[in-house]
Coordinates of C-alpha atoms in Angstrom, one line a residue:
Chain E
X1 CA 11.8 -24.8 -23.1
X2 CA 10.3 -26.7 -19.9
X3 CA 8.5 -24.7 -17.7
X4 CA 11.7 -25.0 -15.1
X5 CA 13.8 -23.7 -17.8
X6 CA 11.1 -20.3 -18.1
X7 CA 11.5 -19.8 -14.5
X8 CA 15.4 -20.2 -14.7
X9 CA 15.4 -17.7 -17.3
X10 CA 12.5 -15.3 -15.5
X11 CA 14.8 -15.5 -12.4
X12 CA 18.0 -14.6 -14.2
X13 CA 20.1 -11.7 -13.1
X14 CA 20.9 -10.6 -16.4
X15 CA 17.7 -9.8 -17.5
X16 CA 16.2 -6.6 -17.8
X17 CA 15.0 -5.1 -15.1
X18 CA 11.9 -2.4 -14.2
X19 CA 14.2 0.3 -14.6
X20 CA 15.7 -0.6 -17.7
X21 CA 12.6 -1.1 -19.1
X22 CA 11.5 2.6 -17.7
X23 CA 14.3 4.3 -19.2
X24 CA 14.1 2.8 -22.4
X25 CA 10.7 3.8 -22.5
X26 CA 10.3 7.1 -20.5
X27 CA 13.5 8.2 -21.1
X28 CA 14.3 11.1 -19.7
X29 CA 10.8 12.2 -18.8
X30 CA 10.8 9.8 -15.5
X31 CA 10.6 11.6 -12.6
X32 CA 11.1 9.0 -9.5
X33 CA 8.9 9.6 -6.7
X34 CA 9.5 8.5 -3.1
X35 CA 7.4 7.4 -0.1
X36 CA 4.5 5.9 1.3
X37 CA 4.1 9.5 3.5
X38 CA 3.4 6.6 6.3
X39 CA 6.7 5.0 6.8
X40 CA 9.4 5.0 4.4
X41 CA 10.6 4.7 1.3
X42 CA 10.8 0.9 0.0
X43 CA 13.3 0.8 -3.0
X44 CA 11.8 -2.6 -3.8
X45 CA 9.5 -0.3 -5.2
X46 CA 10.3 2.3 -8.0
X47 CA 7.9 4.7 -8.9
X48 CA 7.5 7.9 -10.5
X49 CA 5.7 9.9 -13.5
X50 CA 6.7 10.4 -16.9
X51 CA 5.2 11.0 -20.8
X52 CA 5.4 7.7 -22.9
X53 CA 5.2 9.3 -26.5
X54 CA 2.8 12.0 -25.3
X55 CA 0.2 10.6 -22.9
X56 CA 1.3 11.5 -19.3
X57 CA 1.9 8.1 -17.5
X58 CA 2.1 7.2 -13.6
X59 CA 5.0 4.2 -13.8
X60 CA 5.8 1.5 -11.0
X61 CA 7.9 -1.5 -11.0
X62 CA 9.2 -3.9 -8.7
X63 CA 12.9 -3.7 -8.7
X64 CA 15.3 -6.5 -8.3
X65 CA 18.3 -4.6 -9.2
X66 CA 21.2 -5.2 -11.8
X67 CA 24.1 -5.6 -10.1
X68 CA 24.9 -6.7 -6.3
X69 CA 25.0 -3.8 -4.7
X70 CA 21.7 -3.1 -6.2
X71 CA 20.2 -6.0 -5.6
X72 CA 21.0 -5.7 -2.0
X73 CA 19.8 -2.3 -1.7
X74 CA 16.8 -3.4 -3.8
X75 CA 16.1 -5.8 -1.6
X76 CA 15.9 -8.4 -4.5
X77 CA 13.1 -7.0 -5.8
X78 CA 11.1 -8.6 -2.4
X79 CA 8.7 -5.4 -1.1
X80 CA 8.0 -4.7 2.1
X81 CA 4.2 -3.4 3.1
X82 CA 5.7 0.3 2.0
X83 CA 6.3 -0.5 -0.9
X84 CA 2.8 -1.7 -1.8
X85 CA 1.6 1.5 -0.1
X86 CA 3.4 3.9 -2.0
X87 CA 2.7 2.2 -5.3
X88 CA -0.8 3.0 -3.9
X89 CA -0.2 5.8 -3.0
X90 CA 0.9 7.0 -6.7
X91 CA -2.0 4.8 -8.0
X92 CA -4.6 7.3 -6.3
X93 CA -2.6 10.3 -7.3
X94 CA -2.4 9.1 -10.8
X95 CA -6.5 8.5 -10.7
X96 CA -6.7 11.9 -9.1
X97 CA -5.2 13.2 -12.8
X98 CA -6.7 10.9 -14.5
X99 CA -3.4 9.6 -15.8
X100 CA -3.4 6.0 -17.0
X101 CA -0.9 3.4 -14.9
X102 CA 1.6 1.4 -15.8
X103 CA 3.2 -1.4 -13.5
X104 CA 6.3 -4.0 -14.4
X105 CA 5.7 -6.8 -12.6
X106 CA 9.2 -9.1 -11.2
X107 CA 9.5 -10.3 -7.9
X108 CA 10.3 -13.5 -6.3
X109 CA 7.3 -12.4 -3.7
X110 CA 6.3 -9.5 -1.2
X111 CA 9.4 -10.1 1.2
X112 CA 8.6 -12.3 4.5
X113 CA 10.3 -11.2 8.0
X114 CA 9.1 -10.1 11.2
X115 CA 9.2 -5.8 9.7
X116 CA 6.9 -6.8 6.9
X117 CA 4.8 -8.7 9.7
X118 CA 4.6 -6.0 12.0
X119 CA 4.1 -3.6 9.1
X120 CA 0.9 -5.4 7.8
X121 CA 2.1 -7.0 5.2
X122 CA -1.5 -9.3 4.4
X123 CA -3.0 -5.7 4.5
X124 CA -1.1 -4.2 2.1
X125 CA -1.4 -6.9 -0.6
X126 CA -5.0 -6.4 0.5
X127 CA -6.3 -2.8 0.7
X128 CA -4.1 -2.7 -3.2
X129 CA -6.3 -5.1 -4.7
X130 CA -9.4 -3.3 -2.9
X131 CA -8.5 -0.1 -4.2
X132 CA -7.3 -0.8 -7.9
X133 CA -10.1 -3.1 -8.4
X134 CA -11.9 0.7 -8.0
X135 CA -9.4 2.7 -9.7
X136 CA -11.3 5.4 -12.3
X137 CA -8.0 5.2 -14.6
X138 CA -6.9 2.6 -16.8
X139 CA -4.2 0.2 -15.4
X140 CA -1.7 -2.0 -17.5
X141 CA 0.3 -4.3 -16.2
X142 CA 3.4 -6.1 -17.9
X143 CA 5.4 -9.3 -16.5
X144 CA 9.2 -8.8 -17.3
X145 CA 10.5 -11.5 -14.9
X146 CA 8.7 -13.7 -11.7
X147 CA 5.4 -13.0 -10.7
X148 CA 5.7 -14.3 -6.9
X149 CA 2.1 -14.8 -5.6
X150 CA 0.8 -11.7 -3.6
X151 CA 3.2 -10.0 -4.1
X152 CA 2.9 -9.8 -7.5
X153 CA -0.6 -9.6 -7.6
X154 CA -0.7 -6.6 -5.6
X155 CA 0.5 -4.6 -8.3
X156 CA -1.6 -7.0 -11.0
X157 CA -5.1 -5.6 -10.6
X158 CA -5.0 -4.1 -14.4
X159 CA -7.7 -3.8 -17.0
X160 CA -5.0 -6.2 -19.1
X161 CA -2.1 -7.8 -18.3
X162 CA 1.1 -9.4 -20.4
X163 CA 4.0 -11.4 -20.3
X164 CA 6.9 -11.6 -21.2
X165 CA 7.5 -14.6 -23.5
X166 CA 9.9 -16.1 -20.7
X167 CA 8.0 -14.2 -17.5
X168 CA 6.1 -16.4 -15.2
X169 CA 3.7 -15.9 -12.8
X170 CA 2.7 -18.3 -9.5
X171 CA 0.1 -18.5 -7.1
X172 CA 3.5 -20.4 -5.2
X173 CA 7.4 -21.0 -6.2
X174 CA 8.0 -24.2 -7.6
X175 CA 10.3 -25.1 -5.2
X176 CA 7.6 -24.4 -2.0
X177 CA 4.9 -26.3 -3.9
X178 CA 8.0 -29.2 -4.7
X179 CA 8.5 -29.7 -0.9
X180 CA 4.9 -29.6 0.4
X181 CA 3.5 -31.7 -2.4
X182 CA 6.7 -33.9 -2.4
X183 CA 8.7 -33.0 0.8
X184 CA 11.2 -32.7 -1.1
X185 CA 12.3 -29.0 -3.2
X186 CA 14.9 -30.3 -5.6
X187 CA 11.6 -31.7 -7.4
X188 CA 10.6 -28.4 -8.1
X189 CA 11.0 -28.8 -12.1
X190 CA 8.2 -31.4 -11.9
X191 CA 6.4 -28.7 -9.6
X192 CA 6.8 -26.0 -12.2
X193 CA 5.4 -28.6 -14.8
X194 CA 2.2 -29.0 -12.5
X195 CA 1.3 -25.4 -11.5
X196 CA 1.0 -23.6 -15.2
X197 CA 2.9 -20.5 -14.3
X198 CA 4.4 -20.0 -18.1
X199 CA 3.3 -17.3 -20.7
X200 CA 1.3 -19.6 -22.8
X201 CA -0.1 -21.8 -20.0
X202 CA -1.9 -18.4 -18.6
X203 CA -2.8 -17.3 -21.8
X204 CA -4.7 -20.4 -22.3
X205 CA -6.4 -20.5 -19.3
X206 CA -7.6 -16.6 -19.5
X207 CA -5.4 -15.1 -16.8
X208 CA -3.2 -13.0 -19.5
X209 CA -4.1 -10.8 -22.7
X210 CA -0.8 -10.6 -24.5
X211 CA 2.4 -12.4 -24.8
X212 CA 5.5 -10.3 -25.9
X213 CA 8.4 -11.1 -27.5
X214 CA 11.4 -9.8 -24.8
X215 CA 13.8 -7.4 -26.0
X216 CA 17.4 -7.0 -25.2
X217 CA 18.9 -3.8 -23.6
X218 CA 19.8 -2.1 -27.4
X219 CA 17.3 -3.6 -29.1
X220 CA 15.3 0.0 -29.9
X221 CA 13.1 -1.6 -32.3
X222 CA 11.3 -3.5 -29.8
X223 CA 11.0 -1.1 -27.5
X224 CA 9.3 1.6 -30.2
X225 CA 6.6 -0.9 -30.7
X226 CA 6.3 -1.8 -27.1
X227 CA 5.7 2.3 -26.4
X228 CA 3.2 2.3 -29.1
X229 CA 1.5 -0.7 -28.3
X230 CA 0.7 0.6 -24.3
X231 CA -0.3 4.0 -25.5
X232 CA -2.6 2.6 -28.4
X233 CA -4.2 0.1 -25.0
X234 CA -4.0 3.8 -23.0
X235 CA -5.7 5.5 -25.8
X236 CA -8.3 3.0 -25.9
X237 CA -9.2 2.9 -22.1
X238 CA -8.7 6.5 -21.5
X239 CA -12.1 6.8 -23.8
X240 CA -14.1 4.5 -21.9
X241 CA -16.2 6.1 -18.5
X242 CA -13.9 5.7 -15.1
X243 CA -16.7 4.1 -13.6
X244 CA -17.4 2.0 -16.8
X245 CA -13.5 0.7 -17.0
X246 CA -13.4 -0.5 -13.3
X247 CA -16.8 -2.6 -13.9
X248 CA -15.2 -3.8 -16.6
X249 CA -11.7 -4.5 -14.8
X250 CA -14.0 -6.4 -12.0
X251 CA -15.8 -8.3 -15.0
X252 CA -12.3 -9.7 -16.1
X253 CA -11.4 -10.9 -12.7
X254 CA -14.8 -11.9 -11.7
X255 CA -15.3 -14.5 -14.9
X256 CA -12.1 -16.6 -13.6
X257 CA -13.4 -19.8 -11.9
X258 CA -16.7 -18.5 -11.7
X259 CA -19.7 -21.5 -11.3
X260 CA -22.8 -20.8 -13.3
Chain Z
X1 CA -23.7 -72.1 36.8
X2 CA -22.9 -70.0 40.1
X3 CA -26.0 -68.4 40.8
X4 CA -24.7 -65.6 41.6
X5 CA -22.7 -64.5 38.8
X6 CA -25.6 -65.6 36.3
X7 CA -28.0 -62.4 38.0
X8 CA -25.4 -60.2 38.5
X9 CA -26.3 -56.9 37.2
X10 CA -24.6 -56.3 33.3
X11 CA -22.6 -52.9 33.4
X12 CA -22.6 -51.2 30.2
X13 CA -19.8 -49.4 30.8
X14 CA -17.6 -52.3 32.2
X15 CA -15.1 -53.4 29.6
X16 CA -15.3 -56.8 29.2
X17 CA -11.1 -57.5 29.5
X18 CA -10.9 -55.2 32.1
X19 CA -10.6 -57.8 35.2
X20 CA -10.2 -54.5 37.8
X21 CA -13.7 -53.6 38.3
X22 CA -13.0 -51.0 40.8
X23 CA -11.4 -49.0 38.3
X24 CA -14.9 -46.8 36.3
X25 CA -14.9 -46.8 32.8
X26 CA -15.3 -43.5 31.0
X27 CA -15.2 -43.4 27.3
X28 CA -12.7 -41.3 25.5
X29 CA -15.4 -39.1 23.7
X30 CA -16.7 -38.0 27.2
X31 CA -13.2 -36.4 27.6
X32 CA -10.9 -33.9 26.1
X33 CA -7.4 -32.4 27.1
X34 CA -6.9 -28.8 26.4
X35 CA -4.0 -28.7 24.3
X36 CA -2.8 -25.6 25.9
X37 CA -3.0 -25.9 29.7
X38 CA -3.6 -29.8 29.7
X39 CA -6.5 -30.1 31.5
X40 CA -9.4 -32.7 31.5
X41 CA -12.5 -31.3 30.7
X42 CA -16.1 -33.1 30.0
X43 CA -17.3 -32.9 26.2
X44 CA -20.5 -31.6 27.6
X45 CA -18.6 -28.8 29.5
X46 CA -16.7 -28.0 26.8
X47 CA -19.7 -27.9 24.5
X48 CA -21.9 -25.7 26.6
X49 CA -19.1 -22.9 27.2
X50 CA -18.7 -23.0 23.2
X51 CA -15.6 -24.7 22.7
X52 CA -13.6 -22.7 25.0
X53 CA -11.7 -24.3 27.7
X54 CA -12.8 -23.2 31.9
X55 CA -9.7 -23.0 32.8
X56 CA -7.6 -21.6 30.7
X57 CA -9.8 -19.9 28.3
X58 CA -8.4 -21.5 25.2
X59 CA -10.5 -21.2 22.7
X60 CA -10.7 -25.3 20.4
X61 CA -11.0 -24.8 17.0
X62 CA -14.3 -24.6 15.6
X63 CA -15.5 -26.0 12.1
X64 CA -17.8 -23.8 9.6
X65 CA -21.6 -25.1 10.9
X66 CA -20.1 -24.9 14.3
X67 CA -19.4 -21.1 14.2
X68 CA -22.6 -20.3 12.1
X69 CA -24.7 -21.9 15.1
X70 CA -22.7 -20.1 17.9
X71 CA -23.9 -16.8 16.6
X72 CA -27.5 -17.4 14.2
X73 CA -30.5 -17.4 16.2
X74 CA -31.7 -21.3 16.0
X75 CA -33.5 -22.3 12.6
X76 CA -32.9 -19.2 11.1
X77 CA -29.3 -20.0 8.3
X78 CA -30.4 -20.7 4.9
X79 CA -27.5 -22.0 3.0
X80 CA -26.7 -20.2 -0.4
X81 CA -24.6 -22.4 -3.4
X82 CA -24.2 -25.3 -1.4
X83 CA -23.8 -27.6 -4.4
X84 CA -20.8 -26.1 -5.8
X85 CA -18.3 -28.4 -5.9
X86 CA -14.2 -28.3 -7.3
X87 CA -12.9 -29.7 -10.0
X88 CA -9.3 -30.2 -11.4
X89 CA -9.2 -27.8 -13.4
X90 CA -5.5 -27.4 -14.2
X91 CA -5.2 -31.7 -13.6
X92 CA -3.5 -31.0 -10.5
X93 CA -1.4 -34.0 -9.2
X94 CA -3.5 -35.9 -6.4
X95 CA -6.0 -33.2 -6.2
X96 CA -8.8 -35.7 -6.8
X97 CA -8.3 -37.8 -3.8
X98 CA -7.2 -34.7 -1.5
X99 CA -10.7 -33.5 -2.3
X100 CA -12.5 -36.7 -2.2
X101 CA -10.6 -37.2 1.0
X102 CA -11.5 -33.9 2.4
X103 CA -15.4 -34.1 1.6
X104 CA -15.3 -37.4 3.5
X105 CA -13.4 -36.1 6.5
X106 CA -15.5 -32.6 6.8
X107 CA -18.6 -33.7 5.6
X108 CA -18.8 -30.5 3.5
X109 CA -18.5 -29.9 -0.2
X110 CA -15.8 -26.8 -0.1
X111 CA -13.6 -25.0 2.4
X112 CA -16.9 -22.3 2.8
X113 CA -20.0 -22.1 3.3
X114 CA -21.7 -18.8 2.8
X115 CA -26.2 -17.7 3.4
X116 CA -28.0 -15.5 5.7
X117 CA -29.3 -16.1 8.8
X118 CA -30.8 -13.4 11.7
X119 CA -28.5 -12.4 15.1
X120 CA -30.4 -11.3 17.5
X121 CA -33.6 -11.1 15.3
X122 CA -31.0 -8.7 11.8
X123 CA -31.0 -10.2 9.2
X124 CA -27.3 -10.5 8.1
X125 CA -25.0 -12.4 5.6
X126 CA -22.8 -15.3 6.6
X127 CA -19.7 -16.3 5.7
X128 CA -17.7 -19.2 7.6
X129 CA -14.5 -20.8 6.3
X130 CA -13.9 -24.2 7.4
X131 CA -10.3 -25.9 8.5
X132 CA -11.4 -29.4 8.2
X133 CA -11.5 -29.0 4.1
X134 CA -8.4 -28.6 3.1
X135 CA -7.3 -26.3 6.2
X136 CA -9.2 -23.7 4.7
X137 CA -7.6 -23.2 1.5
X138 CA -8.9 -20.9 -1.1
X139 CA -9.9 -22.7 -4.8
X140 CA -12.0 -21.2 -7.4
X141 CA -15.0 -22.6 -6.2
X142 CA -14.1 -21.0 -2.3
X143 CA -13.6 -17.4 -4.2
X144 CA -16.3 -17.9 -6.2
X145 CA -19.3 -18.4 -3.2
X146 CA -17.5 -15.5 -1.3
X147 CA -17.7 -13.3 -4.1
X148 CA -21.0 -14.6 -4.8
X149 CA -21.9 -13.7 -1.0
X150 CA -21.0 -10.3 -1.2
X151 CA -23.0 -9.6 -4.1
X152 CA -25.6 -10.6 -2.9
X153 CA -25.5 -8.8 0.8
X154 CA -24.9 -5.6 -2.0
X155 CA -27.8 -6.5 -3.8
X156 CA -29.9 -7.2 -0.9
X157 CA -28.3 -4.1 1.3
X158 CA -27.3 -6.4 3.9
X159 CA -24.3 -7.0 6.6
X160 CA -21.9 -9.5 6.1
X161 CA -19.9 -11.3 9.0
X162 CA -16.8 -13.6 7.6
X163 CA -15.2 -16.0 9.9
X164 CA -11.6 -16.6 8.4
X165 CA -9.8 -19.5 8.4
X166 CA -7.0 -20.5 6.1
X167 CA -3.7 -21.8 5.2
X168 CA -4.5 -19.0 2.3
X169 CA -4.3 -19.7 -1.4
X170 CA -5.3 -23.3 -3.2
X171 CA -1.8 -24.3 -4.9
X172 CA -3.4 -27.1 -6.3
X173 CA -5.7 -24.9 -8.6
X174 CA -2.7 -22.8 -9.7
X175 CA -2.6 -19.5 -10.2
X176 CA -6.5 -19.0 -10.6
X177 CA -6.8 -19.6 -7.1
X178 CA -4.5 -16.4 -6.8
X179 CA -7.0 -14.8 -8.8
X180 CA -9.9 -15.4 -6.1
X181 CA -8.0 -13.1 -3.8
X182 CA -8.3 -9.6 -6.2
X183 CA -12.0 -10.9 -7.1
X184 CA -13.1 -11.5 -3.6
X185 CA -11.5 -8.2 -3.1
X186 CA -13.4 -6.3 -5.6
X187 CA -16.5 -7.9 -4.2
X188 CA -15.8 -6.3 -0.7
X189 CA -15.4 -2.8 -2.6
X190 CA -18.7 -3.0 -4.1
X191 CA -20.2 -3.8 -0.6
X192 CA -18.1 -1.4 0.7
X193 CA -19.0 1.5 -1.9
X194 CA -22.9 0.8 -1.7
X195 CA -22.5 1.9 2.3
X196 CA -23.0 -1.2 3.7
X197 CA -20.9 -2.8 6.9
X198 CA -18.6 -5.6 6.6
X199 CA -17.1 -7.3 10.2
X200 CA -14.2 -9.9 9.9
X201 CA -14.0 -12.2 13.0
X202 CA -10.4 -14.1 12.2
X203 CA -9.8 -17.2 13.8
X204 CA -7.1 -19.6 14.3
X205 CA -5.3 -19.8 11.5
X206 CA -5.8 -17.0 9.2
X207 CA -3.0 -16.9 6.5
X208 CA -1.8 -16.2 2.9
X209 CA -3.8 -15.1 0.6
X210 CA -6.6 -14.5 2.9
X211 CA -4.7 -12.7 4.9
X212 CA -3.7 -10.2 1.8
X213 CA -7.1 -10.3 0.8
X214 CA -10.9 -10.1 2.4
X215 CA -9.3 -11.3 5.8
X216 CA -7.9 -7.3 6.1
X217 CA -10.7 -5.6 4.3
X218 CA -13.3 -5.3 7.2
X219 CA -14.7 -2.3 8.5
X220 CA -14.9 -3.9 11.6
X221 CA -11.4 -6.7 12.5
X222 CA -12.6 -9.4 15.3
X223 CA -10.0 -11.6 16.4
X224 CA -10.6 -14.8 18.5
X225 CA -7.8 -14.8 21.6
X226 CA -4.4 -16.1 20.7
X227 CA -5.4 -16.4 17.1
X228 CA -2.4 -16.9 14.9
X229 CA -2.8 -14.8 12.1
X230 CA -0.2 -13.7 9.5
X231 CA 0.6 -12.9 5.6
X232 CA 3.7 -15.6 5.8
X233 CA 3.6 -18.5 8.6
X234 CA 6.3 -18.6 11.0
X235 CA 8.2 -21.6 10.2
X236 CA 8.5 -19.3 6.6
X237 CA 9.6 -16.6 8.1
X238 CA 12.5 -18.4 10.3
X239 CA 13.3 -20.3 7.8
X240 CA 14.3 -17.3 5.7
X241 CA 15.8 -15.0 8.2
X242 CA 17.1 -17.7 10.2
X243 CA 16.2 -15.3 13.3
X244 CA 13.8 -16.8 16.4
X245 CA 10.7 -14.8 16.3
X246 CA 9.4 -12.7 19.3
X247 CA 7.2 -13.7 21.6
X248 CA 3.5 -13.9 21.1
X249 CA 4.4 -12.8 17.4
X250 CA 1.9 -12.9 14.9
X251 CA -1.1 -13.7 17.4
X252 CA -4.3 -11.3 17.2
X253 CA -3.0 -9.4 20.6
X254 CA -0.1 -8.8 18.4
X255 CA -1.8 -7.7 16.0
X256 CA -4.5 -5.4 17.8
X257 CA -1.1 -3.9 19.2
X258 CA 0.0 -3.6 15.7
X259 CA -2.9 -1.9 14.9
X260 CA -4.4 -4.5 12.4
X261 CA -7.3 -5.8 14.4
X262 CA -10.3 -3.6 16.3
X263 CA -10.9 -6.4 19.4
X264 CA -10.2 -9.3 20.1
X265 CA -13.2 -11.0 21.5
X266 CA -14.1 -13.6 24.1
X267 CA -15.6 -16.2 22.2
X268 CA -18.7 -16.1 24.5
X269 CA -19.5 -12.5 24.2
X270 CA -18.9 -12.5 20.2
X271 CA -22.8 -13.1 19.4
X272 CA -23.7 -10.3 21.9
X273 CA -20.5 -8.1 20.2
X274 CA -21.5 -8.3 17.1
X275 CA -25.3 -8.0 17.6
X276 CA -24.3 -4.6 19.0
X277 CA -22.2 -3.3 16.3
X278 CA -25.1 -4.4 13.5
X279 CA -27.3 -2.0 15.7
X280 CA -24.4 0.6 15.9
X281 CA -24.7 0.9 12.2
X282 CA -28.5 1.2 12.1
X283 CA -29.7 -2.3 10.4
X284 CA -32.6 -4.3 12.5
X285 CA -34.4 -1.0 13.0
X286 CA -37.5 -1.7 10.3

């Protein structure tokens, strides 16, 4: 597969989506919370608590939807500044119980219009990475589809974070870097090529700690060893000093492109 | 030989095809147009009311060494990591000559450059992106002497001042340039968490990743006048609403109005601004 063909596939409407992946995990110990407390609710953004095997578990996802109507009301997965500031809003609730965090990463990017302008969308994207740089609770974060820049980021500020075999993640979509670097956006599988946004290419360059193999909706196999594998990484972190994990969390961000 | 012509006085300014000697001279350095209200100002004018135009009070972009002399008392910068150079990491499609290119045309290394310096007589950190490298776009190397700033104004208990300027993240160094914006971000917190203050002065443009990164984590958000300052550029967001924006949209007024920036300062009073608010929070007092 090309690295065009990954993000065809990462972008493809029939692939699971952040609640699928919740229910087949959580079942149905998810309870959905709502709200920044600020603004509104963003349902770009979904959000709630739940027990994965038996560790309590704080769970958000960017959702794209799975059918039109959903996508529409989802907004296509593209979050406004709400969004981000309920996620942190249930990221500082979830260190407050010292429950660990789990966030499915799939978004084309944080949505771009003149609300999410006027709403602060730069400091959103910015006070999240601030505060979950910080966060006294372990954070795990798993690509299921794109991972559009900033906005995917925002929600990417984990002690670990996996992919997906056919996720990718971007610091820009191949078809914006295409037409600045090209003028020209239908070049955008040569773009793709350039910028290293598959599975593998992140592995390689240190960005990502796991590839996983994707499962399909019934596939209940996969899924049991995807549930053991985050609480055996929960289990892990939840042993190690708040204060201790978030140095450590800094360490793993602050070794990427670092000079001497 | 006439005599006449042969003593006649050589004017230096008097260009040698130009028959019409009535007409002076001036060279075109001596002069510059504001691009906003279109008037002809003298270089020197300019210069002395720090880049901002007498008429209209537009403020001309600044580069990095120009903004880190407007505010440090004279002598007093001492440059940290100035060697640090980029490299292609990820073998970027022309990234070689756009950075060869860029060295040449800013006479810098990077898009920053970070030290201390005094205000006033306080000893502070500096931080002062630069639009003439690659319009201010954020690499590893950029993230990498910010964060490297900021660790040391914690180490050191100091202020830091950041002048932003940026068309935000480096797409030619992939996504680890996406990266710089949660470590630069976790550098503020640590400054942030050890009690110590942090002003952002954004200047014309600030955008992208910066933006949704240190750009919005001040304790103190400056803005220069008329600014443009935003998470997605306009011609983005037209382009994907297909809706005119309002007026004035996304400039700092807009965004003081917003509630996203403290003041936005004169670039004249901006040394004597921030010299105040470095006393407001006690440092210079030893």
């Amino acid at each position: 597969m090309s690295a065009y063909d990954k993000v065809t596939a990462a972008r493809s409407t029939k692939k699971l989506t952040s609640v699928d992946y919740i229910n087949a995990l959580f079942g149905e110990s998810f309870i959905e919370l709502h709200g920044d407390r600020c603004y509104g609710d963003d349902k770009a953004v979904v959000a709630g608590v739940g027990m994965l095997n038996n560790i309590p578990v704080t769970v958000i996802g960017l959702e794209k939807g799975r059918n039109t109507f959903e996508r529409m009301e989802r907004n296509f997965g593209a979050a406004h500044p709400e969004g981000y500031r309920k996620a942190l809003r249930l990221m500082k609730q979830a260190e407050k119980f010292h429950r660990p965090i789990l966030t499915f990463v799939d978004t084309s990017g944080a949505f771009c219009g003149i609300g999410a302008e006027e709403r602060g969308q730069g400091h959103s994207i910015a006070t999240n990475l601030m505060e979950m740089m910080a966060l006294k609770t372990p954070i795990l974060s798993v690509f299921i589809g794109e991972g559009g820049s900033g906005g995917a980021i925002a929600l990417a500020v984990a002690d670990e974070v996996w992919m997906m075999e056919n996720a990718v993640y971007s610091v820009i979509s191949p078809e914006g870097c295409a037409s600045i670097l090209w003028k020209d956006s239908s070049k955008a599988p040569d773009a793709a090529e350039c910028l290293k946004l598959t599975a593998k290419d992140l592995f390689d360059l240190g960005v990502i700690e796991r590839i996983l193999r994707e499962p399909t909706a019934d596939d209940h196999k996969m899924f049991e060893s995807l549930k053991l594998l985050i609480c055996r990484t929960f289990e892990k972190n939840l042993a190690i000093p708040g204060d201790e994990l978030a140095r450590i969390r800094y360490n793993r961000f602050r070794k990427i492109g670092k000079q001497d | 030989m006439d005599l006449f012509t042969f003593i006649k006085p050589k004017n230096e300014l008097e260009n040698s095809d130009d028959t019409d000697t009535k007409k002076p001279y001036v060279p075109d350095e001596m002069w510059e147009k504001c691009p906003e209200c279109g008037t002809l100002l003298l270089t020197t004018d300019i210069e002395e009311n720090l880049r901002v135009c007498s008429k209209c009070n537009h403020h001309f972009r600044l580069n990095a060494r120009q903004r880190v002399d407007m505010i440090a008392d004279k002598d007093t910068f001492v440059e940290m990591d100035k060697d640090f150079e980029s490299a292609n990491i990820i073998d970027f499609p022309f990234y070689d000559e756009k950075l060869e290119k860029s060295k040449k045309q800013s006479n810098e290394k990077e898009s920053v450059i970070c030290g201390t310096c005094k205000l006033g007589g306080i000893e502070t950190v500096i931080v002062s992106m630069n639009s003439e490298f690659m319009m201010g776009s954020m690499g590893t190397v950029t993230g990498d002497k910010i964060t490297r700033a900021f660790e040391y104004a914690t180490e050191q208990r100091l202020p830091i001042i950041v002048f932003t300027v940026s068309g935000g993240a480096r797409m030619q160094e992939g996504i680890l340039s996406l990266m710089q914006m949660a470590k630069t971000s976790g550098a503020v917190k640590m400054h942030s968490d050890a009690g110590l203050l942090y002003i952002t002065v954004l200047t014309d443009p600030t955008t992208g990743g910066v933006t949704a990164s240190f750009a919005m984590e001040g304790d103190i958000i400056l803005a220069e006048p008329k600014a443009l300052i935003a998470f997605a550029g306009p011609r983005v967001i037209e382009q994907t609403i297909r809706q005119k924006l309002p007026k004035d949209f996304q400039t700092a007024e807009f965004l003081k109005q917003k509630g996203f920036v403290d003041k936005v300062v004169d670039r004249r009073y901006l040394k004597e601004t921030l010299k105040h608010l470095l006393k407001i929070h006690n440092y210079g007092e030893d």
